[in-house]
CSV table of C-alpha atoms and ligand atoms in Angstrom, one decimal:
chain,number,residue,atom,x,y,z
X,12,UNK,CA,-77.8,30.7,70.9
X,13,UNK,CA,-77.3,28.5,74.0
X,14,UNK,CA,-77.4,24.7,74.1
X,15,UNK,CA,-80.7,23.4,75.4
X,16,UNK,CA,-80.3,22.4,79.1
X,17,UNK,CA,-80.5,18.6,80.0
X,18,UNK,CA,-83.9,17.7,81.4
X,19,UNK,CA,-82.2,15.0,83.6
X,20,UNK,CA,-79.5,14.7,86.2
X,21,UNK,CA,-76.8,12.1,86.3
X,22,UNK,CA,-77.1,9.2,88.9
X,23,UNK,CA,-74.7,6.6,87.5
X,24,UNK,CA,-71.5,7.4,85.6
X,25,UNK,CA,-69.4,5.4,83.2
X,26,UNK,CA,-65.8,6.5,83.4
X,27,UNK,CA,-64.0,7.3,80.1
X,28,UNK,CA,-60.4,6.1,79.7
X,29,UNK,CA,-57.8,8.7,78.7
X,30,UNK,CA,-56.0,7.7,75.6
X,31,UNK,CA,-53.0,9.5,74.2
X,32,UNK,CA,-52.6,10.5,70.5
X,33,UNK,CA,-49.8,8.0,70.2
X,34,UNK,CA,-52.0,5.2,71.4
X,35,UNK,CA,-54.8,6.2,69.0
X,36,UNK,CA,-52.3,6.4,66.1
X,37,UNK,CA,-51.2,2.9,66.9
X,38,UNK,CA,-54.8,1.6,67.3
X,39,UNK,CA,-56.2,3.0,64.1
X,40,UNK,CA,-53.1,1.7,62.1
X,41,UNK,CA,-53.6,-1.8,63.6
X,42,UNK,CA,-57.3,-1.5,62.7
X,43,UNK,CA,-56.3,-1.0,59.0
X,44,UNK,CA,-57.7,2.6,59.2
X,45,UNK,CA,-61.2,1.0,59.9
X,46,UNK,CA,-63.0,2.6,62.8
X,47,UNK,CA,-65.2,-0.5,63.3
X,48,UNK,CA,-62.0,-2.4,64.4
X,49,UNK,CA,-61.0,0.1,67.1
X,50,UNK,CA,-61.8,-1.1,70.7
X,51,UNK,CA,-64.7,1.1,72.1
X,52,UNK,CA,-62.9,1.8,75.4
X,53,UNK,CA,-60.2,3.7,73.4
X,54,UNK,CA,-62.8,6.2,72.2
X,55,UNK,CA,-63.7,9.5,74.0
X,56,UNK,CA,-66.9,10.5,72.2
X,57,UNK,CA,-68.6,7.6,70.3
X,58,UNK,CA,-70.9,8.9,67.6
X,59,UNK,CA,-70.9,5.7,65.5
X,60,UNK,CA,-74.6,5.2,66.0
X,61,UNK,CA,-77.6,6.3,68.0
X,62,UNK,CA,-78.9,2.7,67.9
X,63,UNK,CA,-78.9,0.7,71.1
X,64,UNK,CA,-76.6,3.3,72.7
X,65,UNK,CA,-79.2,5.2,74.8
X,66,UNK,CA,-78.9,5.7,78.5
X,67,UNK,CA,-81.9,4.2,80.2
X,68,UNK,CA,-83.7,6.1,83.0
X,69,UNK,CA,-83.9,5.0,86.7
X,70,UNK,CA,-87.6,4.1,85.9
X,71,UNK,CA,-86.4,1.7,83.1
X,72,UNK,CA,-83.7,0.2,85.3
X,73,UNK,CA,-86.2,-0.3,88.1
X,74,UNK,CA,-88.5,-2.0,85.5
X,75,UNK,CA,-85.7,-4.6,84.8
X,76,UNK,CA,-86.1,-5.8,88.4
X,77,UNK,CA,-89.7,-6.5,87.7
X,78,UNK,CA,-88.9,-8.8,84.8
X,79,UNK,CA,-91.2,-11.9,84.7
X,80,UNK,CA,-89.2,-14.5,83.0
X,81,UNK,CA,-92.0,-17.0,82.5
X,82,UNK,CA,-91.7,-18.8,79.2
X,83,UNK,CA,-95.3,-17.9,78.1
X,84,UNK,CA,-97.5,-15.0,79.1
X,85,UNK,CA,-95.0,-12.9,81.0
X,86,UNK,CA,-96.7,-9.9,82.7
X,87,UNK,CA,-94.2,-7.6,81.0
X,88,UNK,CA,-95.5,-8.8,77.6
X,89,UNK,CA,-99.0,-7.6,78.5
X,90,UNK,CA,-97.7,-4.2,79.7
X,91,UNK,CA,-95.5,-3.9,76.6
X,92,UNK,CA,-98.3,-4.9,74.2
X,93,UNK,CA,-100.8,-2.4,75.8
X,94,UNK,CA,-98.2,0.4,75.6
X,95,UNK,CA,-97.6,-0.3,71.9
X,96,UNK,CA,-101.4,-0.4,71.2
X,97,UNK,CA,-101.9,2.8,73.2
X,98,UNK,CA,-99.3,4.7,71.1
X,99,UNK,CA,-99.4,3.1,67.7
X,100,UNK,CA,-103.1,1.9,67.7
X,101,UNK,CA,-102.5,-1.4,65.9
X,102,UNK,CA,-104.2,-4.4,67.5
X,103,UNK,CA,-101.5,-7.1,66.9
X,104,UNK,CA,-98.1,-6.7,68.6
X,105,UNK,CA,-95.2,-9.0,67.9
X,106,UNK,CA,-92.0,-8.5,69.9
X,107,UNK,CA,-88.6,-9.2,68.2
X,108,UNK,CA,-85.1,-8.8,69.4
X,109,UNK,CA,-84.4,-5.9,67.0
X,110,UNK,CA,-85.6,-4.0,64.0
X,111,UNK,CA,-84.1,-6.1,61.2
X,112,UNK,CA,-85.9,-9.3,62.6
X,113,UNK,CA,-89.2,-7.4,62.3
X,114,UNK,CA,-88.3,-6.6,58.7
X,115,UNK,CA,-87.2,-10.2,58.0
X,116,UNK,CA,-90.4,-11.7,59.4
X,117,UNK,CA,-92.7,-9.2,57.5
X,118,UNK,CA,-91.0,-9.6,54.2
X,119,UNK,CA,-90.6,-13.4,54.4
X,120,UNK,CA,-94.3,-13.6,55.0
X,121,UNK,CA,-95.7,-11.1,52.4
X,122,UNK,CA,-93.2,-10.8,49.5
X,123,UNK,CA,-92.5,-13.1,46.6
X,124,UNK,CA,-89.7,-12.9,44.0
X,125,UNK,CA,-90.1,-10.0,41.5
X,126,UNK,CA,-92.2,-7.8,43.9
X,127,UNK,CA,-91.4,-4.2,44.5
X,128,UNK,CA,-91.4,-2.3,47.8
X,129,UNK,CA,-91.5,1.5,47.5
X,130,UNK,CA,-90.2,3.6,50.5
X,131,UNK,CA,-88.9,7.1,50.8
X,132,UNK,CA,-85.4,5.7,51.3
X,133,UNK,CA,-84.9,2.1,52.6
X,134,UNK,CA,-82.5,1.8,55.4
X,135,UNK,CA,-79.6,-0.7,54.6
X,136,UNK,CA,-81.1,-3.6,56.6
X,137,UNK,CA,-84.6,-3.0,55.2
X,138,UNK,CA,-83.2,-3.0,51.6
X,139,UNK,CA,-81.1,-6.1,52.4
X,140,UNK,CA,-84.2,-7.9,53.8
X,141,UNK,CA,-86.4,-7.0,50.8
X,142,UNK,CA,-83.6,-8.1,48.4
X,143,UNK,CA,-83.2,-11.4,50.4
X,144,UNK,CA,-86.7,-12.2,49.1
X,145,UNK,CA,-85.6,-11.5,45.5
X,146,UNK,CA,-87.8,-8.4,45.5
X,147,UNK,CA,-86.8,-4.8,44.6
X,148,UNK,CA,-86.4,-2.0,47.2
X,149,UNK,CA,-87.4,1.2,45.4
X,150,UNK,CA,-86.6,4.6,46.8
X,151,UNK,CA,-89.1,7.3,46.0
X,152,UNK,CA,-88.1,10.3,48.2
X,153,UNK,CA,-88.8,13.8,46.9
X,154,UNK,CA,-86.0,15.3,44.8
X,155,UNK,CA,-85.2,17.8,47.6
X,156,UNK,CA,-84.4,14.8,49.9
X,157,UNK,CA,-81.3,14.1,47.8
X,158,UNK,CA,-80.0,17.7,47.8
X,159,UNK,CA,-77.8,18.4,50.8
X,160,UNK,CA,-78.3,22.1,50.5
X,161,UNK,CA,-82.1,22.2,50.0
X,162,UNK,CA,-83.8,23.9,53.0
X,163,UNK,CA,-87.1,22.0,52.6
X,164,UNK,CA,-88.5,21.3,56.1
X,165,UNK,CA,-89.7,17.8,55.3
X,166,UNK,CA,-87.0,16.3,53.1
X,167,UNK,CA,-88.0,12.8,54.1
X,168,UNK,CA,-91.3,13.1,52.2
X,169,UNK,CA,-92.2,10.2,49.8
X,170,UNK,CA,-93.0,11.6,46.3
X,171,UNK,CA,-96.7,10.7,45.8
X,172,UNK,CA,-96.5,11.3,42.0
X,173,UNK,CA,-93.6,8.9,41.7
X,174,UNK,CA,-95.5,6.4,43.9
X,175,UNK,CA,-98.7,6.7,41.8
X,176,UNK,CA,-96.6,6.1,38.7
X,177,UNK,CA,-95.0,3.0,40.2
X,178,UNK,CA,-98.3,1.6,41.3
X,179,UNK,CA,-100.0,2.3,38.0
X,180,UNK,CA,-97.1,0.5,36.2
X,181,UNK,CA,-96.9,-2.5,38.5
X,182,UNK,CA,-100.3,-2.9,40.1
X,183,UNK,CA,-101.1,-4.2,43.5
X,184,UNK,CA,-100.1,-7.8,42.6
X,185,UNK,CA,-96.4,-6.8,42.4
X,186,UNK,CA,-96.5,-4.2,45.3
X,187,UNK,CA,-97.8,-6.0,48.4
X,188,UNK,CA,-97.0,-3.0,50.6
X,189,UNK,CA,-95.6,0.6,50.6
X,190,UNK,CA,-93.3,1.7,53.4
X,191,UNK,CA,-92.4,5.1,54.9
X,192,UNK,CA,-89.3,5.5,57.1
X,193,UNK,CA,-89.8,8.1,59.9
X,194,UNK,CA,-87.4,9.9,60.2
X,195,UNK,CA,-85.6,9.1,56.9
X,196,UNK,CA,-82.3,7.8,58.3
X,197,UNK,CA,-80.5,7.2,55.0
X,198,UNK,CA,-81.5,10.7,53.8
X,199,UNK,CA,-80.0,12.4,56.8
X,200,UNK,CA,-82.6,11.8,59.5
X,201,UNK,CA,-85.1,14.1,57.7
X,202,UNK,CA,-88.7,14.1,58.8
X,203,UNK,CA,-91.9,13.2,56.9
X,204,UNK,CA,-94.8,15.7,57.1
X,205,UNK,CA,-98.3,14.6,58.2
X,206,UNK,CA,-99.7,16.0,54.9
X,207,UNK,CA,-97.3,13.8,53.0
X,208,UNK,CA,-98.4,10.7,54.9
X,209,UNK,CA,-102.0,11.6,54.1
X,210,UNK,CA,-101.2,12.0,50.4
X,211,UNK,CA,-99.3,8.7,50.3
X,212,UNK,CA,-102.3,7.0,52.1
X,213,UNK,CA,-104.6,8.4,49.4
X,214,UNK,CA,-102.4,6.9,46.6
X,215,UNK,CA,-102.2,3.6,48.5
X,216,UNK,CA,-106.0,3.5,48.9
X,217,UNK,CA,-106.6,4.2,45.2
X,218,UNK,CA,-104.5,1.1,44.4
X,219,UNK,CA,-105.6,-1.0,47.4
X,220,UNK,CA,-102.1,-1.4,48.8
X,221,UNK,CA,-101.3,-1.3,52.6
X,222,UNK,CA,-99.0,1.3,54.1
X,223,UNK,CA,-96.4,0.2,56.7
X,224,UNK,CA,-94.2,2.6,58.7
X,225,UNK,CA,-90.5,2.0,59.6
X,226,UNK,CA,-91.1,3.7,62.9
X,227,UNK,CA,-87.5,3.6,64.5
X,228,UNK,CA,-87.5,7.4,65.1
X,229,UNK,CA,-91.2,8.1,65.2
X,230,UNK,CA,-91.1,10.4,68.2
X,231,UNK,CA,-88.4,12.6,66.7
X,232,UNK,CA,-90.5,12.7,63.4
X,233,UNK,CA,-93.6,13.7,65.3
X,234,UNK,CA,-91.7,16.4,67.2
X,235,UNK,CA,-90.7,17.9,63.9
X,236,UNK,CA,-94.3,17.9,62.7
X,237,UNK,CA,-95.3,19.8,65.9
X,238,UNK,CA,-92.5,22.3,65.4
X,239,UNK,CA,-92.7,22.8,61.6
X,240,UNK,CA,-96.1,21.8,60.1
X,241,UNK,CA,-98.9,24.3,60.1
X,242,UNK,CA,-101.8,23.3,62.4
X,243,UNK,CA,-99.7,21.1,64.8
X,244,UNK,CA,-98.0,23.7,67.0
X,245,UNK,CA,-100.5,23.1,69.9
X,246,UNK,CA,-100.9,19.4,69.5
X,247,UNK,CA,-99.2,17.0,71.9
X,248,UNK,CA,-96.6,14.7,70.2
X,249,UNK,CA,-98.5,11.6,71.5
X,250,UNK,CA,-101.6,12.8,69.6
X,251,UNK,CA,-99.6,13.5,66.5
X,252,UNK,CA,-98.2,10.0,66.6
X,253,UNK,CA,-101.7,8.5,66.9
X,254,UNK,CA,-102.9,10.6,63.9
X,255,UNK,CA,-99.9,9.5,61.9
X,256,UNK,CA,-100.1,5.8,62.6
X,257,UNK,CA,-103.9,5.8,62.0
X,258,UNK,CA,-103.0,6.6,58.4
X,259,UNK,CA,-101.1,3.3,58.1
X,260,UNK,CA,-101.7,-0.5,58.5
X,261,UNK,CA,-98.8,-1.3,60.7
X,262,UNK,CA,-95.1,-0.7,61.5
X,263,UNK,CA,-91.8,-2.3,62.0
X,264,UNK,CA,-89.8,-0.9,64.9
X,265,UNK,CA,-86.2,-1.0,66.2
X,266,UNK,CA,-86.7,0.1,69.8
X,267,UNK,CA,-83.0,0.6,70.0
X,268,UNK,CA,-83.7,4.1,68.7
X,269,UNK,CA,-86.9,5.8,70.0
X,270,UNK,CA,-87.7,2.9,72.4
X,271,UNK,CA,-84.7,4.2,74.5
X,272,UNK,CA,-83.4,0.6,75.0
X,273,UNK,CA,-80.2,-1.2,74.3
X,274,UNK,CA,-82.0,-4.1,72.6
X,275,UNK,CA,-85.5,-4.7,71.3
X,276,UNK,CA,-88.0,-4.3,68.5
X,277,UNK,CA,-91.4,-5.2,67.3
X,278,UNK,CA,-94.0,-5.5,64.6
X,279,UNK,CA,-97.5,-4.0,65.1
X,280,UNK,CA,-100.1,-4.7,62.5
X,281,UNK,CA,-103.8,-4.7,61.6
X,282,UNK,CA,-103.8,-7.6,59.1
X,283,UNK,CA,-104.7,-10.8,61.0
X,284,UNK,CA,-103.7,-13.1,58.1
X,285,UNK,CA,-100.2,-11.6,58.0
X,286,UNK,CA,-100.0,-11.9,61.7
X,287,UNK,CA,-100.7,-15.6,61.6
X,288,UNK,CA,-98.0,-16.3,59.1
X,289,UNK,CA,-95.5,-14.1,60.9
X,290,UNK,CA,-96.3,-15.7,64.3
X,291,UNK,CA,-95.6,-19.1,62.9
X,292,UNK,CA,-92.3,-18.0,61.6
X,293,UNK,CA,-91.5,-16.1,64.8
X,294,UNK,CA,-91.9,-19.3,66.8
X,295,UNK,CA,-89.4,-21.0,64.4
X,296,UNK,CA,-86.7,-18.4,64.5
X,297,UNK,CA,-87.2,-16.0,67.5
X,298,UNK,CA,-89.2,-17.6,70.2
X,299,UNK,CA,-92.7,-17.8,71.7
X,300,UNK,CA,-95.0,-14.9,70.7
X,301,UNK,CA,-95.0,-13.3,74.2
X,302,UNK,CA,-91.3,-12.8,74.3
X,303,UNK,CA,-90.0,-12.9,70.7
X,304,UNK,CA,-86.3,-13.2,71.4
X,305,UNK,CA,-86.2,-11.0,74.4
X,306,UNK,CA,-86.2,-11.4,78.2
X,307,UNK,CA,-89.3,-10.3,80.2
X,308,UNK,CA,-87.1,-7.5,81.7
X,309,UNK,CA,-86.3,-6.2,78.2
X,310,UNK,CA,-90.0,-6.0,77.4
X,311,UNK,CA,-90.5,-4.0,80.5
X,312,UNK,CA,-87.7,-1.6,79.7
X,313,UNK,CA,-89.1,-1.1,76.2
X,314,UNK,CA,-92.6,-0.4,77.5
X,315,UNK,CA,-91.2,2.3,79.8
X,316,UNK,CA,-88.9,3.7,77.1
X,317,UNK,CA,-91.7,4.1,74.6
X,318,UNK,CA,-93.6,6.2,77.1
X,319,UNK,CA,-90.6,8.3,78.1
X,320,UNK,CA,-89.6,9.1,74.5
X,321,UNK,CA,-92.9,11.1,74.1
X,322,UNK,CA,-92.0,13.5,76.9
X,323,UNK,CA,-91.7,16.8,75.2
X,324,UNK,CA,-89.0,18.3,77.5
X,325,UNK,CA,-86.9,15.3,76.5
X,326,UNK,CA,-87.7,15.7,72.8
X,327,UNK,CA,-86.9,19.5,72.9
X,328,UNK,CA,-83.5,18.7,74.5
X,329,UNK,CA,-82.8,15.7,72.2
X,330,UNK,CA,-83.5,17.4,68.9
X,331,UNK,CA,-82.2,20.7,70.2
X,332,UNK,CA,-78.8,19.1,71.1
X,333,UNK,CA,-78.4,17.7,67.6
X,334,UNK,CA,-79.5,21.0,66.0
X,335,UNK,CA,-77.1,23.1,68.1
X,336,UNK,CA,-74.1,20.9,67.2
X,337,UNK,CA,-75.1,21.4,63.6
X,338,UNK,CA,-75.5,25.2,64.1
X,339,UNK,CA,-72.0,25.5,65.7
X,340,UNK,CA,-70.4,23.7,62.7
X,341,UNK,CA,-72.4,25.6,60.1
X,342,UNK,CA,-71.6,29.0,61.7
X,343,UNK,CA,-67.9,28.1,61.5
X,344,UNK,CA,-68.2,27.4,57.8
X,345,UNK,CA,-68.0,23.5,58.1
X,346,UNK,CA,-70.0,22.0,55.2
X,347,UNK,CA,-72.9,19.9,56.6
X,348,UNK,CA,-76.2,18.6,55.3
X,349,UNK,CA,-79.0,21.1,56.0
X,350,UNK,CA,-81.5,21.3,57.7
X,351,UNK,CA,-80.0,19.2,60.5
X,352,UNK,CA,-81.9,15.9,61.0
X,353,UNK,CA,-83.3,14.5,64.3
X,354,UNK,CA,-80.5,12.1,65.4
X,355,UNK,CA,-77.3,13.1,63.6
X,356,UNK,CA,-75.3,15.8,62.0
X,357,UNK,CA,-73.8,14.8,58.6
X,358,UNK,CA,-70.6,16.3,57.4
X,359,UNK,CA,-70.3,16.8,53.6
X,360,UNK,CA,-66.9,15.2,52.9
X,361,UNK,CA,-66.7,16.3,49.3
X,362,UNK,CA,-67.0,20.0,50.2
X,363,UNK,CA,-64.9,19.5,53.4
X,364,UNK,CA,-62.0,17.9,51.4
X,365,UNK,CA,-62.3,19.0,47.8
X,366,UNK,CA,-58.7,18.0,47.0
X,367,UNK,CA,-59.4,14.3,47.8
X,368,UNK,CA,-61.3,12.5,45.0
X,369,UNK,CA,-64.0,10.0,45.8
X,370,UNK,CA,-61.7,7.2,44.7
X,371,UNK,CA,-59.5,8.1,47.7
X,372,UNK,CA,-62.4,8.0,50.3
X,373,UNK,CA,-62.6,11.6,51.6
X,374,UNK,CA,-65.2,10.6,54.2
X,375,UNK,CA,-63.1,7.8,55.6
X,376,UNK,CA,-60.0,10.2,55.7
X,377,UNK,CA,-62.1,12.5,57.9
X,378,UNK,CA,-63.3,9.6,60.1
X,379,UNK,CA,-59.6,8.5,60.6
X,380,UNK,CA,-58.5,12.0,61.4
X,381,UNK,CA,-61.3,12.6,63.9
X,382,UNK,CA,-60.3,9.6,65.8
X,383,UNK,CA,-56.6,10.0,65.6
X,384,UNK,CA,-56.5,13.7,66.6
X,385,UNK,CA,-59.5,13.9,68.9
X,386,UNK,CA,-60.7,10.4,70.0
X,387,UNK,CA,-64.1,10.9,68.3
X,388,UNK,CA,-65.7,8.0,66.4
X,389,UNK,CA,-67.9,8.9,63.5
X,390,UNK,CA,-69.0,6.7,60.5
X,391,UNK,CA,-68.5,7.1,56.8
X,392,UNK,CA,-71.6,7.0,54.7
X,393,UNK,CA,-70.1,7.5,51.2
X,394,UNK,CA,-67.7,5.9,48.7
X,395,UNK,CA,-66.4,3.3,51.1
X,396,UNK,CA,-69.9,2.2,52.2
X,397,UNK,CA,-71.6,2.4,48.9
X,398,UNK,CA,-68.9,2.5,46.2
X,399,UNK,CA,-68.7,-0.7,44.0
X,400,UNK,CA,-67.7,-1.9,40.6
X,401,UNK,CA,-70.4,-2.0,37.9
X,402,UNK,CA,-70.9,-5.8,37.2
X,403,UNK,CA,-71.3,-5.2,33.5
X,404,UNK,CA,-68.4,-2.8,32.8
X,405,UNK,CA,-66.1,-3.3,35.8
X,406,UNK,CA,-66.0,0.5,36.2
X,407,UNK,CA,-66.0,2.0,39.7
X,408,UNK,CA,-69.3,3.6,40.7
X,409,UNK,CA,-69.4,6.2,43.5
X,410,UNK,CA,-72.5,7.5,45.3
X,411,UNK,CA,-73.6,11.1,44.8
X,412,UNK,CA,-73.0,12.0,48.4
X,413,UNK,CA,-69.9,11.4,50.5
X,414,UNK,CA,-71.0,12.0,54.0
X,415,UNK,CA,-69.7,11.4,57.6
X,416,UNK,CA,-72.4,10.8,60.2
X,417,UNK,CA,-72.1,12.1,63.7
X,418,UNK,CA,-75.0,10.2,65.3
X,419,UNK,CA,-75.8,11.4,68.8
X,420,UNK,CA,-76.8,8.7,71.4
X,421,UNK,CA,-79.8,9.6,73.4
X,422,UNK,CA,-79.3,11.1,77.0
X,423,UNK,CA,-75.6,10.0,77.0
X,424,UNK,CA,-73.4,13.0,76.2
X,425,UNK,CA,-73.5,16.4,77.9
X,426,UNK,CA,-73.3,19.8,76.4
X,427,UNK,CA,-69.6,20.0,77.0
X,428,UNK,CA,-69.1,16.8,75.0
X,429,UNK,CA,-70.9,18.4,72.2
X,430,UNK,CA,-68.8,21.5,72.4
X,431,UNK,CA,-65.7,19.3,72.3
X,432,UNK,CA,-67.0,17.6,69.2
X,433,UNK,CA,-67.8,21.0,67.5
X,434,UNK,CA,-64.4,22.5,68.4
X,435,UNK,CA,-62.6,19.4,67.2
X,436,UNK,CA,-64.4,19.3,63.8
X,437,UNK,CA,-63.9,23.1,63.4
X,438,UNK,CA,-60.1,22.7,64.1
X,439,UNK,CA,-59.9,19.8,61.6
X,440,UNK,CA,-61.7,21.9,59.0
X,441,UNK,CA,-59.1,24.7,59.5
X,442,UNK,CA,-56.3,22.2,59.0
X,443,UNK,CA,-58.0,20.2,56.2
X,444,UNK,CA,-55.1,20.7,53.8
X,445,UNK,CA,-53.0,18.3,55.9
X,446,UNK,CA,-55.5,15.4,55.4
X,447,UNK,CA,-54.5,12.7,52.8
X,448,UNK,CA,-56.5,10.3,50.6
X,449,UNK,CA,-56.7,6.6,51.4
X,450,UNK,CA,-56.4,3.4,49.3
X,451,UNK,CA,-58.1,0.0,49.9
X,452,UNK,CA,-55.8,-2.9,50.7
X,453,UNK,CA,-58.6,-5.4,51.5
X,454,UNK,CA,-62.3,-5.5,50.7
X,455,UNK,CA,-65.0,-8.2,51.3
X,456,UNK,CA,-67.4,-8.9,48.4
X,457,UNK,CA,-70.5,-7.5,50.4
X,458,UNK,CA,-70.9,-4.7,53.0
X,459,UNK,CA,-67.2,-4.0,52.6
X,460,UNK,CA,-67.1,-1.0,55.0
X,461,UNK,CA,-67.4,-3.2,58.1
X,462,UNK,CA,-64.1,-5.2,57.5
X,463,UNK,CA,-62.2,-3.1,54.9
X,464,UNK,CA,-58.5,-2.3,55.5
X,465,UNK,CA,-57.0,0.8,54.1
X,466,UNK,CA,-53.7,2.7,54.0
X,467,UNK,CA,-52.9,6.4,53.8
X,468,UNK,CA,-51.6,7.8,50.5
X,469,UNK,CA,-48.7,10.2,50.5
X,470,UNK,CA,-49.5,13.9,50.1
X,471,UNK,CA,-48.1,13.8,46.6
X,472,UNK,CA,-50.4,10.9,45.6
X,473,UNK,CA,-53.4,12.7,47.0
X,474,UNK,CA,-52.6,15.8,45.1
X,475,UNK,CA,-51.7,13.9,41.9
X,476,UNK,CA,-55.2,12.3,41.8
X,477,UNK,CA,-57.2,15.1,43.5
X,478,UNK,CA,-58.8,18.4,42.6
A,152,LIG,N1,-80.1,1.7,62.2
A,152,LIG,C1,-78.1,3.0,62.5
A,152,LIG,O1,-76.9,3.1,63.0
A,152,LIG,C2,-78.2,0.6,63.3
A,152,LIG,C3,-77.0,0.1,62.6
A,152,LIG,S1,-77.3,-1.0,61.3
A,152,LIG,C4,-75.8,-1.2,60.4
A,152,LIG,O2,-78.7,4.0,62.0
A,152,LIG,C5,-83.9,2.1,60.3
A,152,LIG,C6,-84.4,3.4,59.8
A,152,LIG,C7,-82.7,2.0,61.0
A,152,LIG,C8,-82.2,0.8,61.5
A,152,LIG,C9,-80.9,0.7,62.2
A,152,LIG,C10,-83.0,-0.4,61.3
A,152,LIG,C11,-82.6,-1.7,61.8
A,152,LIG,C12,-84.2,-0.3,60.6
A,152,LIG,N2,-84.6,0.9,60.1
A,152,LIG,O3,-80.4,-2.3,64.1
A,152,LIG,O4,-81.9,-4.1,63.4
A,152,LIG,O5,-82.0,3.2,61.2
A,152,LIG,O6,-82.5,-2.8,65.4
A,152,LIG,O7,-82.7,-1.8,63.2
A,152,LIG,C13,-78.8,1.7,62.7
A,152,LIG,P1,-81.8,-2.8,64.1
């Protein structure tokens, strides 16, 4: 199977600096074996995130020059708001500087302490913003969504039975909204089926609760619906998106993903009462409602990006590039989460490094080796990110999955870059017995993975505790 060909050509290039293995060894040691502390210009292929890392098109760059930086009523705002209404269908459009601000404004305005927000799986910032209001973020993904080997085509689906049970127990007073994240990032970038959204809507209607999308990767989700769901093969992705969003009451959006921009986000809603509260708060913390923390030129780039992301040649290439990287790894026997999601390939670190126990961070050991040996930056999504001590017993608690995410920026890397990544990971897999466990030497009380410092254990220590 060949890689899908790029539906673009390259007009501007960003040179990559050559870095020797010795320099990488020094840099990762100085960084305390924490990839977040390594300077980006010492990385060859950076797969830390697909967020804010897209390459903009010539059309978007041209739009920047048409930025109208008026404080109020910028023409770019009107273009942006019309574009959002055209794709998402919600009448009220509130720009924000990125996704988490949209979440913060929404939850600050509609949640009260003790409330519960169901979602398939909350992304970290969404969960943190719900909890900031002293409310509970409850994950109700289908069971297959938590099994890295299940071949279910829509592993992002929200379980309508679990949702109905939650709403029957708590009632609409304690559940001011239900969310669905498309695609489900924290579950591996897995899509949600249209049939599932419809079922969820029915449950919400029975209980009189609004449904809000976390729409960061909406175009990739709608592409999967077109490719996989019966009845959608001949429907344009734009139409599929309209049908999906018509089943909801609004969305939060980080345009740093499927808006194809480096900064930007928004809220789009139907409920005018919510909009009034949110707008008042927006003016306090972000800016006037026609710019919301962004420059006029950013709004223009976002309007153009939201149109471009629906181009089906682009989507075929985008999702195809990620799938093909996954296929190369899978065929070589590298353990990955399957099916491959829309924006990233996830390595299953527990199966990759069975000799390294979760207490010695097998995922982070892989991340360190990928950088040191090959100059590739990935991110651990496992025992370093989510491990913690039980507050009651003091015992260490580890997540079920120890994963390493290879998130692919949009329109940035070529097929040869992807081949380099595949060959590197395959080589590392062949030489996996050489990898050692790690121990924490510093951890912050919250979100420890960003600033943690670690050291490598000796081979004997890894074996002594492993297997
Ligand atoms: N996602 C990602 O790398 C950015 C890094 S955050 C540590 O996957 C969802 C589904 C996301 C997401 C960001 C946000 C927040 C909301 N929902 O980063 O605030 O994947 O624009 O968006 C990251 P902002």
